[in-house]
PDB file of C-alpha atoms in Angstrom:
ATOM      1  CA  UNK A   1      70.894 -24.573   9.988  1.00  0.00           C
ATOM      2  CA  UNK A   2      67.446 -25.321  11.288  1.00  0.00           C
ATOM      3  CA  UNK A   3      66.268 -23.266  14.236  1.00  0.00           C
ATOM      4  CA  UNK A   4      63.872 -25.075  16.468  1.00  0.00           C
ATOM      5  CA  UNK A   5      61.385 -23.333  18.770  1.00  0.00           C
ATOM      6  CA  UNK A   6      62.493 -22.534  22.285  1.00  0.00           C
ATOM      7  CA  UNK A   7      60.741 -22.403  25.597  1.00  0.00           C
ATOM      8  CA  UNK A   8      60.537 -18.593  25.870  1.00  0.00           C
ATOM      9  CA  UNK A   9      58.800 -15.930  23.743  1.00  0.00           C
ATOM     10  CA  UNK A  10      60.015 -15.255  20.230  1.00  0.00           C
ATOM     11  CA  UNK A  11      60.812 -11.524  20.246  1.00  0.00           C
ATOM     12  CA  UNK A  12      61.737 -11.409  16.577  1.00  0.00           C
ATOM     13  CA  UNK A  13      58.291 -12.684  15.441  1.00  0.00           C
ATOM     14  CA  UNK A  14      56.531 -10.265  17.821  1.00  0.00           C
ATOM     15  CA  UNK A  15      58.520  -7.312  16.443  1.00  0.00           C
ATOM     16  CA  UNK A  16      57.565  -8.269  12.879  1.00  0.00           C
ATOM     17  CA  UNK A  17      53.872  -8.489  13.810  1.00  0.00           C
ATOM     18  CA  UNK A  18      53.970  -5.114  15.579  1.00  0.00           C
ATOM     19  CA  UNK A  19      55.706  -3.563  12.567  1.00  0.00           C
ATOM     20  CA  UNK A  20      53.079  -5.012  10.220  1.00  0.00           C
ATOM     21  CA  UNK A  21      50.207  -3.692  12.407  1.00  0.00           C
ATOM     22  CA  UNK A  22      51.781  -0.205  12.448  1.00  0.00           C
ATOM     23  CA  UNK A  23      52.029  -0.239   8.653  1.00  0.00           C
ATOM     24  CA  UNK A  24      48.344  -1.261   8.373  1.00  0.00           C
ATOM     25  CA  UNK A  25      47.257   1.533  10.723  1.00  0.00           C
ATOM     26  CA  UNK A  26      49.296   4.104   8.813  1.00  0.00           C
ATOM     27  CA  UNK A  27      47.843   2.956   5.506  1.00  0.00           C
ATOM     28  CA  UNK A  28      44.302   3.138   6.940  1.00  0.00           C
ATOM     29  CA  UNK A  29      45.004   6.662   8.204  1.00  0.00           C
ATOM     30  CA  UNK A  30      46.233   7.776   4.763  1.00  0.00           C
ATOM     31  CA  UNK A  31      43.167   6.283   3.025  1.00  0.00           C
ATOM     32  CA  UNK A  32      40.861   7.973   5.514  1.00  0.00           C
ATOM     33  CA  UNK A  33      42.485  11.371   4.886  1.00  0.00           C
ATOM     34  CA  UNK A  34      42.267  10.880   1.128  1.00  0.00           C
ATOM     35  CA  UNK A  35      38.568   9.939   1.321  1.00  0.00           C
ATOM     36  CA  UNK A  36      37.778  12.957   3.506  1.00  0.00           C
ATOM     37  CA  UNK A  37      39.448  15.274   0.978  1.00  0.00           C
ATOM     38  CA  UNK A  38      37.647  13.715  -1.980  1.00  0.00           C
ATOM     39  CA  UNK A  39      34.275  13.960  -0.219  1.00  0.00           C
ATOM     40  CA  UNK A  40      34.867  17.633   0.583  1.00  0.00           C
ATOM     41  CA  UNK A  41      35.804  18.418  -3.029  1.00  0.00           C
ATOM     42  CA  UNK A  42      32.732  16.725  -4.515  1.00  0.00           C
ATOM     43  CA  UNK A  43      29.714  19.002  -4.397  1.00  0.00           C
ATOM     44  CA  UNK A  44      26.854  17.544  -2.482  1.00  0.00           C
ATOM     45  CA  UNK A  45      23.600  17.027  -4.283  1.00  0.00           C
ATOM     46  CA  UNK A  46      20.815  19.357  -3.175  1.00  0.00           C
ATOM     47  CA  UNK A  47      18.605  17.615  -0.694  1.00  0.00           C
ATOM     48  CA  UNK A  48      14.915  17.241  -1.326  1.00  0.00           C
ATOM     49  CA  UNK A  49      12.746  19.771   0.455  1.00  0.00           C
ATOM     50  CA  UNK A  50      11.145  18.041   3.364  1.00  0.00           C
ATOM     51  CA  UNK A  51       7.405  17.839   3.059  1.00  0.00           C
ATOM     52  CA  UNK A  52       5.569  18.564   6.246  1.00  0.00           C
ATOM     53  CA  UNK A  53       4.235  15.199   7.281  1.00  0.00           C
ATOM     54  CA  UNK A  54       0.571  15.255   8.062  1.00  0.00           C
ATOM     55  CA  UNK A  55      -1.315  13.138  10.477  1.00  0.00           C
ATOM     56  CA  UNK A  56      -2.258   9.688   9.228  1.00  0.00           C
ATOM     57  CA  UNK A  57      -5.934  10.660   9.345  1.00  0.00           C
ATOM     58  CA  UNK A  58      -5.282  13.598   7.040  1.00  0.00           C
ATOM     59  CA  UNK A  59      -3.397  11.320   4.646  1.00  0.00           C
ATOM     60  CA  UNK A  60      -6.321   8.913   4.619  1.00  0.00           C
ATOM     61  CA  UNK A  61      -8.770  11.732   3.908  1.00  0.00           C
ATOM     62  CA  UNK A  62      -6.632  13.003   1.037  1.00  0.00           C
ATOM     63  CA  UNK A  63      -6.447   9.491  -0.387  1.00  0.00           C
ATOM     64  CA  UNK A  64     -10.205   9.069  -0.086  1.00  0.00           C
ATOM     65  CA  UNK A  65     -10.785  12.294  -2.022  1.00  0.00           C
ATOM     66  CA  UNK A  66      -8.723  11.045  -4.958  1.00  0.00           C
ATOM     67  CA  UNK A  67     -10.488   7.678  -5.355  1.00  0.00           C
ATOM     68  CA  UNK A  68     -13.450   7.720  -7.765  1.00  0.00           C
ATOM     69  CA  UNK A  69     -16.682   6.798  -6.084  1.00  0.00           C
ATOM     70  CA  UNK A  70     -18.468   3.628  -7.265  1.00  0.00           C
ATOM     71  CA  UNK A  71     -21.626   4.066  -9.257  1.00  0.00           C
ATOM     72  CA  UNK A  72     -24.721   3.439  -7.196  1.00  0.00           C
ATOM     73  CA  UNK A  73     -27.150   0.822  -8.391  1.00  0.00           C
ATOM     74  CA  UNK A  74     -30.569   2.233  -9.142  1.00  0.00           C
ATOM     75  CA  UNK A  75     -33.330  -0.258  -9.732  1.00  0.00           C
ATOM     76  CA  UNK A  76     -35.355   0.395 -12.848  1.00  0.00           C
ATOM     77  CA  UNK A  77     -38.945   1.140 -12.189  1.00  0.00           C
ATOM     78  CA  UNK A  78     -41.406  -0.806 -14.247  1.00  0.00           C
ATOM     79  CA  UNK A  79     -43.898   1.146 -16.311  1.00  0.00           C
ATOM     80  CA  UNK A  80     -46.797  -0.398 -14.374  1.00  0.00           C
ATOM     81  CA  UNK A  81     -45.460   0.740 -11.022  1.00  0.00           C
ATOM     82  CA  UNK A  82     -44.976   4.281 -12.258  1.00  0.00           C
ATOM     83  CA  UNK A  83     -48.522   4.375 -13.664  1.00  0.00           C
ATOM     84  CA  UNK A  84     -50.030   3.038 -10.461  1.00  0.00           C
ATOM     85  CA  UNK A  85     -48.133   5.604  -8.445  1.00  0.00           C
ATOM     86  CA  UNK A  86     -46.755   3.054  -6.009  1.00  0.00           C
ATOM     87  CA  UNK A  87     -43.179   4.233  -6.439  1.00  0.00           C
ATOM     88  CA  UNK A  88     -42.361   7.570  -4.870  1.00  0.00           C
ATOM     89  CA  UNK A  89     -40.711  10.009  -7.281  1.00  0.00           C
ATOM     90  CA  UNK A  90     -37.031  10.504  -6.606  1.00  0.00           C
ATOM     91  CA  UNK A  91     -36.066  14.025  -5.674  1.00  0.00           C
ATOM     92  CA  UNK A  92     -32.847  15.767  -6.485  1.00  0.00           C
ATOM     93  CA  UNK A  93     -32.205  16.490  -2.818  1.00  0.00           C
ATOM     94  CA  UNK A  94     -29.907  13.931  -1.267  1.00  0.00           C
ATOM     95  CA  UNK A  95     -31.479  14.637   2.127  1.00  0.00           C
ATOM     96  CA  UNK A  96     -34.748  12.890   1.374  1.00  0.00           C
ATOM     97  CA  UNK A  97     -34.127   9.364   0.171  1.00  0.00           C
ATOM     98  CA  UNK A  98     -36.948   7.357  -1.434  1.00  0.00           C
ATOM     99  CA  UNK A  99     -38.544   4.859   0.938  1.00  0.00           C
ATOM    100  CA  UNK A 100     -39.522   1.282   0.135  1.00  0.00           C
ATOM    101  CA  UNK A 101     -42.687   1.633  -1.916  1.00  0.00           C
ATOM    102  CA  UNK A 102     -44.780  -1.101  -0.398  1.00  0.00           C
ATOM    103  CA  UNK A 103     -44.878  -4.704   0.623  1.00  0.00           C
ATOM    104  CA  UNK A 104     -46.965  -5.595  -2.416  1.00  0.00           C
ATOM    105  CA  UNK A 105     -44.247  -4.501  -4.815  1.00  0.00           C
ATOM    106  CA  UNK A 106     -41.703  -6.659  -3.045  1.00  0.00           C
ATOM    107  CA  UNK A 107     -44.039  -9.665  -3.056  1.00  0.00           C
ATOM    108  CA  UNK A 108     -44.690  -9.198  -6.783  1.00  0.00           C
ATOM    109  CA  UNK A 109     -40.949  -9.104  -7.458  1.00  0.00           C
ATOM    110  CA  UNK A 110     -40.425 -12.189  -5.287  1.00  0.00           C
ATOM    111  CA  UNK A 111     -43.036 -14.139  -7.245  1.00  0.00           C
ATOM    112  CA  UNK A 112     -41.395 -13.228 -10.571  1.00  0.00           C
ATOM    113  CA  UNK A 113     -37.982 -14.312  -9.327  1.00  0.00           C
ATOM    114  CA  UNK A 114     -39.401 -17.600  -8.060  1.00  0.00           C
ATOM    115  CA  UNK A 115     -40.806 -18.258 -11.551  1.00  0.00           C
ATOM    116  CA  UNK A 116     -37.404 -17.582 -13.118  1.00  0.00           C
ATOM    117  CA  UNK A 117     -35.691 -19.967 -10.685  1.00  0.00           C
ATOM    118  CA  UNK A 118     -38.310 -22.631 -11.376  1.00  0.00           C
ATOM    119  CA  UNK A 119     -37.695 -22.259 -15.118  1.00  0.00           C
ATOM    120  CA  UNK A 120     -33.964 -22.739 -14.593  1.00  0.00           C
ATOM    121  CA  UNK A 121     -34.546 -25.816 -12.468  1.00  0.00           C
ATOM    122  CA  UNK A 122     -36.709 -27.415 -15.186  1.00  0.00           C
ATOM    123  CA  UNK A 123     -33.829 -26.898 -17.599  1.00  0.00           C
ATOM    124  CA  UNK A 124     -31.453 -28.444 -14.986  1.00  0.00           C
ATOM    125  CA  UNK A 125     -29.211 -25.407 -15.045  1.00  0.00           C
ATOM    126  CA  UNK A 126     -29.260 -24.970 -11.267  1.00  0.00           C
TER     127      UNK A 126
END
């Protein structure tokens, strides 16, 4: 009772496949209807209020306002320089910045730093 394949199409196997595809489509349709009903019954969460997006420049400016500014380095004035009056007094106005006192002050500082470096070199630290 063995049925071997023939030369023509097998209509019985095609009918079974078509029947199976119809069942799958019907099942998918039922699931889709069920999901649509369940989504409609569930209350949707309130959406977040949309913030008006600003221009990237405005965002950058807002960010810059929030960052703390770094402390500026102020060089300590030696007592001798203040007595000699070489250093200009600093004013509270930000408009007028103190100028470099003089070339002599810078040369004096350079000589001191050279002595410190020489001391380190004698100790073989540098």
